[in-house]
Coordinates of C-alpha atoms in Angstrom, one line a residue:
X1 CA -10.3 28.4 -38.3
X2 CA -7.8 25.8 -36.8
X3 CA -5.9 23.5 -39.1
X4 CA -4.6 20.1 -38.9
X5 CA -5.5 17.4 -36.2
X6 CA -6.4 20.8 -33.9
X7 CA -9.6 21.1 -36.2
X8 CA -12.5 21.9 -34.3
X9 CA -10.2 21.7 -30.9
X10 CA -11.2 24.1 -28.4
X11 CA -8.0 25.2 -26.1
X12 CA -4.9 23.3 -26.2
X13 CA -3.3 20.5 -28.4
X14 CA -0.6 19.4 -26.4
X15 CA 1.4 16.1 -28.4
X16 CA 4.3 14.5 -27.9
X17 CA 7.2 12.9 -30.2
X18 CA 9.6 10.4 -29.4
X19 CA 12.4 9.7 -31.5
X20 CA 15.6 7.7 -31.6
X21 CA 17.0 9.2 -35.0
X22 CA 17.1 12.7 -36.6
X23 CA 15.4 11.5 -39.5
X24 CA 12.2 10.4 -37.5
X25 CA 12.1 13.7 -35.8
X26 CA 12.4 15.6 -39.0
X27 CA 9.8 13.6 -40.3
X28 CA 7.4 14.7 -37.6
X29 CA 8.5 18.8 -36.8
X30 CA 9.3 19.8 -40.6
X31 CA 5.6 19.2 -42.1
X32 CA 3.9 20.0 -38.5
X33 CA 6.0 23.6 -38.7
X34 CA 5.4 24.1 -42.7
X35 CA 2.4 23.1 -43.0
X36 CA 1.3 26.0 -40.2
X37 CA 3.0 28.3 -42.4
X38 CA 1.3 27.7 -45.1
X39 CA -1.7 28.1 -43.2
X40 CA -0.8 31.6 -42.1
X41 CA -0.5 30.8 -38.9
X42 CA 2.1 32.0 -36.1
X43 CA 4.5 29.6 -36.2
X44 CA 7.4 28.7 -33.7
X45 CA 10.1 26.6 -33.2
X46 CA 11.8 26.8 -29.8
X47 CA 14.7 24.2 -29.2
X48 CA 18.4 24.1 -28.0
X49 CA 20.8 25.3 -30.4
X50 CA 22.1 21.9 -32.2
X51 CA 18.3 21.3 -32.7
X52 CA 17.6 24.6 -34.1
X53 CA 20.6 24.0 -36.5
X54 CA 19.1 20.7 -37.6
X55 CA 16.0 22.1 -38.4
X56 CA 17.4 24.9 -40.4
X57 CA 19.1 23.1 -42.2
X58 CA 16.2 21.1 -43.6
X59 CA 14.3 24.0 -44.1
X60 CA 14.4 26.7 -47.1
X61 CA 16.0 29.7 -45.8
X62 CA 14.1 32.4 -44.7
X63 CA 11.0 30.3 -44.2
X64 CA 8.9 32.1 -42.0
X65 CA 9.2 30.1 -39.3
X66 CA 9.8 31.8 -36.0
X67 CA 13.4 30.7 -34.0
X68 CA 13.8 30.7 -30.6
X69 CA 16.7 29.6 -27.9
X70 CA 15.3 27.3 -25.8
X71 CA 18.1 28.0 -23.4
X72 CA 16.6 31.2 -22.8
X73 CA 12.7 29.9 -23.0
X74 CA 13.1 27.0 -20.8
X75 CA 15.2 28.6 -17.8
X76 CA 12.3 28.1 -14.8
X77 CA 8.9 26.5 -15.3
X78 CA 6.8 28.9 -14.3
X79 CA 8.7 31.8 -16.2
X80 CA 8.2 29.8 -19.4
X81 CA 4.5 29.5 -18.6
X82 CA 4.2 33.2 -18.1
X83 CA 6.3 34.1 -20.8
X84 CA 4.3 31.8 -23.2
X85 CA 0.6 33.2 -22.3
X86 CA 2.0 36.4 -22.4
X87 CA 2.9 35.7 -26.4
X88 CA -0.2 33.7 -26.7
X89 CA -2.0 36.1 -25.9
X90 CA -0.7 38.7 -27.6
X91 CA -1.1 37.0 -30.8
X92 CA -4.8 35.9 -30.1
X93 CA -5.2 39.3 -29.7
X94 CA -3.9 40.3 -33.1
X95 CA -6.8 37.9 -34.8
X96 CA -4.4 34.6 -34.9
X97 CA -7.3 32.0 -34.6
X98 CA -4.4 28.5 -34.6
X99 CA -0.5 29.5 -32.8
X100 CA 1.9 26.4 -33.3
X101 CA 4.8 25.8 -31.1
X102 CA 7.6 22.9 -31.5
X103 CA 9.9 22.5 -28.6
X104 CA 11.9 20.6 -26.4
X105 CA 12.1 21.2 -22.6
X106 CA 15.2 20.1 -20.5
X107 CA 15.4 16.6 -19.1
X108 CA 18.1 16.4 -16.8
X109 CA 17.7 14.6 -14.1
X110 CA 18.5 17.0 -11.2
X111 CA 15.4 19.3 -12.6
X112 CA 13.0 17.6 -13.9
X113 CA 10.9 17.3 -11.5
X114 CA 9.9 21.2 -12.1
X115 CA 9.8 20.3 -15.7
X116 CA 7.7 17.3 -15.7
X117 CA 5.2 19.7 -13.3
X118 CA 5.5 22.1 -16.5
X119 CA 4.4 19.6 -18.4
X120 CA 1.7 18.7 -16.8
X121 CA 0.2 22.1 -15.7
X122 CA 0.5 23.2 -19.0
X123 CA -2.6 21.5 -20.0
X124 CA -4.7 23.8 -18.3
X125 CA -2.1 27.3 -18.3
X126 CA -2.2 27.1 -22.0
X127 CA -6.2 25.7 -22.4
X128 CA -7.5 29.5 -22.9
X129 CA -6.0 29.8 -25.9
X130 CA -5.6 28.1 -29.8
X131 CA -2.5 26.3 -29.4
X132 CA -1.1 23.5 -30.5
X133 CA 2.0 22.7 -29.6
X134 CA 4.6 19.1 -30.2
X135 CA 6.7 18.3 -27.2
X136 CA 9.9 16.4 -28.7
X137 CA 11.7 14.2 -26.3
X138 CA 14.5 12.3 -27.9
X139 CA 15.1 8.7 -26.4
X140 CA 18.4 8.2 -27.4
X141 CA 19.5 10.8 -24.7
X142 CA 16.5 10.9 -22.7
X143 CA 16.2 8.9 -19.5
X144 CA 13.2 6.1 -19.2
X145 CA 12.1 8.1 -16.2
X146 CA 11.2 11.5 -17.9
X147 CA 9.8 9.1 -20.8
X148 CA 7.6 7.6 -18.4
X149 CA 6.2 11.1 -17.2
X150 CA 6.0 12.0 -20.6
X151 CA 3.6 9.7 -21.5
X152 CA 1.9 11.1 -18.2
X153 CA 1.8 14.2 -18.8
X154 CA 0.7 14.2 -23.5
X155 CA -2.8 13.0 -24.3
X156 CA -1.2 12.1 -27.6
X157 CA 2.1 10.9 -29.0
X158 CA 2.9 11.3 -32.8
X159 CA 4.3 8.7 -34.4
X160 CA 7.2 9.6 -37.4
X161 CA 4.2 8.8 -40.3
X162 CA 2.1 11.6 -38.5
X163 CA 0.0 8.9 -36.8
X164 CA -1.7 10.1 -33.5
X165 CA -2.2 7.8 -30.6
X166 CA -3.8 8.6 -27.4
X167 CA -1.8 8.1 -24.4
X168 CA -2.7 5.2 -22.4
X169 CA -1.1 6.3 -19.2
X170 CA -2.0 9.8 -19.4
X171 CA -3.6 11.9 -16.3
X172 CA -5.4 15.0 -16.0
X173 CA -2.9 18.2 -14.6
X174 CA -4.3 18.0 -11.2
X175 CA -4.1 14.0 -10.7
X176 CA -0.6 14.0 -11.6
X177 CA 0.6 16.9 -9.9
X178 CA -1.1 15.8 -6.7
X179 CA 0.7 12.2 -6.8
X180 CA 3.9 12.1 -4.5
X181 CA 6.9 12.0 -6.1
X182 CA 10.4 10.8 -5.4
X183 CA 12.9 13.1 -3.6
X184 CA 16.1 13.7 -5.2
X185 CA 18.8 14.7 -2.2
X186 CA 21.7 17.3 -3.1
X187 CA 24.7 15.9 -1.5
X188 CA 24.6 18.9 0.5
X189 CA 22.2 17.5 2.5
X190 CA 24.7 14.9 4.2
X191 CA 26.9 18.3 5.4
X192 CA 25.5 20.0 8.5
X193 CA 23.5 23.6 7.3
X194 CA 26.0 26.6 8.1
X195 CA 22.8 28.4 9.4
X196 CA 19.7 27.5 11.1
X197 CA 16.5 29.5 12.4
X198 CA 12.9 28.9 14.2
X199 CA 10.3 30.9 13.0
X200 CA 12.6 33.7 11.5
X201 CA 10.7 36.7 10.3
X202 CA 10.9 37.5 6.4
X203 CA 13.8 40.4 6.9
X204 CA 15.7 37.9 9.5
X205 CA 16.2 34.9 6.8
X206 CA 17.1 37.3 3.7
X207 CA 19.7 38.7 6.1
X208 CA 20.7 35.0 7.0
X209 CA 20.7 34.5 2.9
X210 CA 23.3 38.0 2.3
X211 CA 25.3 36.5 5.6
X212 CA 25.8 33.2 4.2
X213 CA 26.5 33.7 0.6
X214 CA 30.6 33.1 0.4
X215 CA 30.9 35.6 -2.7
X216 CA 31.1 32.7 -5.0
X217 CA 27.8 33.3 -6.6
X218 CA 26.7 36.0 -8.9
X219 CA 25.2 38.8 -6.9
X220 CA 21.7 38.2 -9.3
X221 CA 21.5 34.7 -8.1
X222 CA 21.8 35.6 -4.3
X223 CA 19.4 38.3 -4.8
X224 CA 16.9 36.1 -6.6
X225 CA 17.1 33.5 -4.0
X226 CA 16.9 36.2 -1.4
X227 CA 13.0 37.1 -2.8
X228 CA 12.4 33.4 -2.9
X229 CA 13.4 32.8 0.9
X230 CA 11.3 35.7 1.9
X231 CA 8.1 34.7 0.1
X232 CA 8.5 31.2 1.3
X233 CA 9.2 31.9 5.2
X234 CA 6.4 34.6 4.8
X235 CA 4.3 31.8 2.9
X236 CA 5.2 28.9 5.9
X237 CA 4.7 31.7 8.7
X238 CA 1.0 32.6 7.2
X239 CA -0.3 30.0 6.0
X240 CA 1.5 26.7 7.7
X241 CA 2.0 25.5 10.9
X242 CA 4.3 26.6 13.4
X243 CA 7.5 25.8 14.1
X244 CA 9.0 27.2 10.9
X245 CA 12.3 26.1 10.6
X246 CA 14.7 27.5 7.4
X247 CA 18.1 25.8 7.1
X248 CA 20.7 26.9 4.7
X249 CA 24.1 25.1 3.1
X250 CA 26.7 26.4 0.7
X251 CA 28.7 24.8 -1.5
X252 CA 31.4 26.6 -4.0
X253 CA 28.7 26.7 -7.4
X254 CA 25.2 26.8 -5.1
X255 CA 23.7 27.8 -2.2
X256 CA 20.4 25.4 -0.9
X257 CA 17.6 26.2 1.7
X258 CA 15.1 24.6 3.1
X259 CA 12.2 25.8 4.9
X260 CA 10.2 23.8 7.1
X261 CA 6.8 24.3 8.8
X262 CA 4.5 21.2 10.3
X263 CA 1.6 21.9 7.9
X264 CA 0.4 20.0 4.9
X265 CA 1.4 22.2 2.2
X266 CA -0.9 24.0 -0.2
X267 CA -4.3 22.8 -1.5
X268 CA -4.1 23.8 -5.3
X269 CA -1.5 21.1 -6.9
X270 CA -0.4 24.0 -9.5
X271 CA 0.7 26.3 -6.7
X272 CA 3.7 28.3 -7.7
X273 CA 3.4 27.7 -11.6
X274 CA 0.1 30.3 -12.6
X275 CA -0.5 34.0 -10.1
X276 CA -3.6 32.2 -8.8
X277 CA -4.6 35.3 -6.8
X278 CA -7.8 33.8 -6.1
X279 CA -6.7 30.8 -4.6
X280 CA -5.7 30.3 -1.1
X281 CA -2.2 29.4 0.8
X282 CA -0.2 31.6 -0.8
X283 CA -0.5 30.9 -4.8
X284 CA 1.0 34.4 -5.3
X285 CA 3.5 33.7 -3.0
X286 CA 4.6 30.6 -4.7
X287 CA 4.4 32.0 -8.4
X288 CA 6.9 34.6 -7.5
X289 CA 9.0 31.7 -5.5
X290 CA 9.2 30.1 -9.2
X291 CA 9.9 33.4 -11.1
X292 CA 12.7 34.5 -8.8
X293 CA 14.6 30.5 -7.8
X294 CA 16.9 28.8 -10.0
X295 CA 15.2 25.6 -8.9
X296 CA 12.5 25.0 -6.5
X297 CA 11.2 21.7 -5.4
X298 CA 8.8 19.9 -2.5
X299 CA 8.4 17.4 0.2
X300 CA 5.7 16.5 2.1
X301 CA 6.3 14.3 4.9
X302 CA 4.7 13.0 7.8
X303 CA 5.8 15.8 10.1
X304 CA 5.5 18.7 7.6
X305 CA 5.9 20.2 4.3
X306 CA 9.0 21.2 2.9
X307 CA 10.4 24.0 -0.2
X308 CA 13.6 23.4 -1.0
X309 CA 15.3 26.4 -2.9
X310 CA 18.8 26.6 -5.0
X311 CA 20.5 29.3 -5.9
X312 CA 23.2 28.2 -9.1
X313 CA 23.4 24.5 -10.7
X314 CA 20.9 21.9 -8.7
X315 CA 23.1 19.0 -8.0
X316 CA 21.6 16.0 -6.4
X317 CA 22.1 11.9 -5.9
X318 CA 20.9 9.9 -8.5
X319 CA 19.3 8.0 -5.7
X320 CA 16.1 9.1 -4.5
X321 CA 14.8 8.3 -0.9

């Protein structure tokens, strides 16, 4: 039986906290974490390290509660998603009837436009199973722009006094995620691309990633964003519209490509975060675009659809266009 708010809650519980001081957010994620504990319940807390020390240190030792780096959860979107269901439902599986997860998911600018997708999809990814989970975003550090997806993407916000409040601006996964959003430009984008092909076949644009790649990056990132190119010229070549142009630049930390093809894009706004095997235009494609890219992003415009892939640190303008 579930405990808490997520009494007689089918699926996912999916709140959000924003604080300005430590106190506040202690206030919220110490009795939300103990009091699952006490419940017997799976319990996790899953937040960058000077988080995880705060929260140590206002909890008994050896408490139960279940640490882990968020550094490592929260490298791509859709890994953390697959990683997560994977636990979830392992302990579903092991009888747990309530799982409770406190977290924090990066908000820099330059990716959180994957992130705030995460948040978003999330409330259907996690809705087969009983979680409930607190999203902490503190505002102190936080920009107004991620707060404002925030509230877009929680039904609820906690207050520090354990008040819920629904989320007035709040919007089902597949409303948000099919909104347009803002395009943020790497300055790389001002530099002409050091390669450039029409309608390359999959083994002809890795080969243009391996010739391109200055020896600056790690050979797991180049190989990474080698699978990614593939299954996205493969993706654009089957399922877009032709011409498929892929474009690539380098810089001494990253390496950015585009590919290009004069379609619309795909149908299902959650392509690339779940394996949607069942769903057309490429959703397994996509998915393992997500797993294998340090950052993936979209644009549709009026004369196609766009997948921009990095390899190392995203870097972009503050300015959008």
């Amino acid at each position: 039986m579930r405990t808490g708010a997520a009494a007689g809650h089918r699926g996912y519980l999916h709140d959000a906290v924003c604080y300005s001081t430590d106190e506040e957010f202690l206030a919220v994620v110490v009795p939300f974490l103990t009091d699952g504990l006490a419940a017997g319940e799976p319990t996790f807390a899953v937040f960058g390290e000077e988080t995880n020390a705060l929260l140590r240190s206002a909890l008994p030792a050896n408490s139960g509660i279940r640490f882990a780096a968020g550094e490592q959860q929260y490298l791509r979107p859709a890994a953390a998603i697959k990683t997560y269901r994977e636990m979830l439902a392992t302990l579903v599986a092991e009888g747990a009837t309530q799982i409770r997860v406190a977290g924090e998911v990066p908000t820099a600018p330059a990716t959180w436009d994957g992130w705030c997708r995460y948040e978003s999809a999330v409330n259907e990814a996690y809705d087969d199973f009983p979680l409930w989970g607190i999203c902490t975003y503190d505002t102190r550090t936080t920009p107004a722009a991620v707060l404002a997806d925030v509230a877009r993407t929680h039904p609820v916000f906690v207050g520090a006094d354990g008040g819920r409040l629904p989320s007035r601006d709040y919007l089902d996964p597949r409303s948000y995620l099919s909104r347009p959003r803002p395009v943020l430009r790497d300055p790389l984008h001002h530099a002409a691309p050091v390669c450039e092909l029409i309608d390359p076949s999959a083994a002809r644009a890795r080969q243009a990633v391996y010739d391109a790649d200055p020896g600056r990056l790690g050979a797991d990132d180049i190989d990474d964003l080698v699978i990614a190119v593939s299954e996205t010229v493969t993706n654009a070549m089957r399922h877009g519209r032709p011409p498929v142009r892929m474009r690539i630049w380098v810089a001494e930390e990253r390496m950015l490509v585009s590919v290009t093809d004069a379609g619309p894009g795909p149908r299902d706004p959650m392509a690339g975060l779940l394996p949607r095997t069942d769903r057309p235009a490429g959703g397994l494609g996509l998915w393992i675009t997500h797993q294998a890219c340090s950052h993936v992003s979209f644009e549709q415009q009026p004369d196609g659809y766009t997948v921009w892939l990095t390899a190392g640190d995203p870097h972009f303008d503050l300015q959008t266009v």
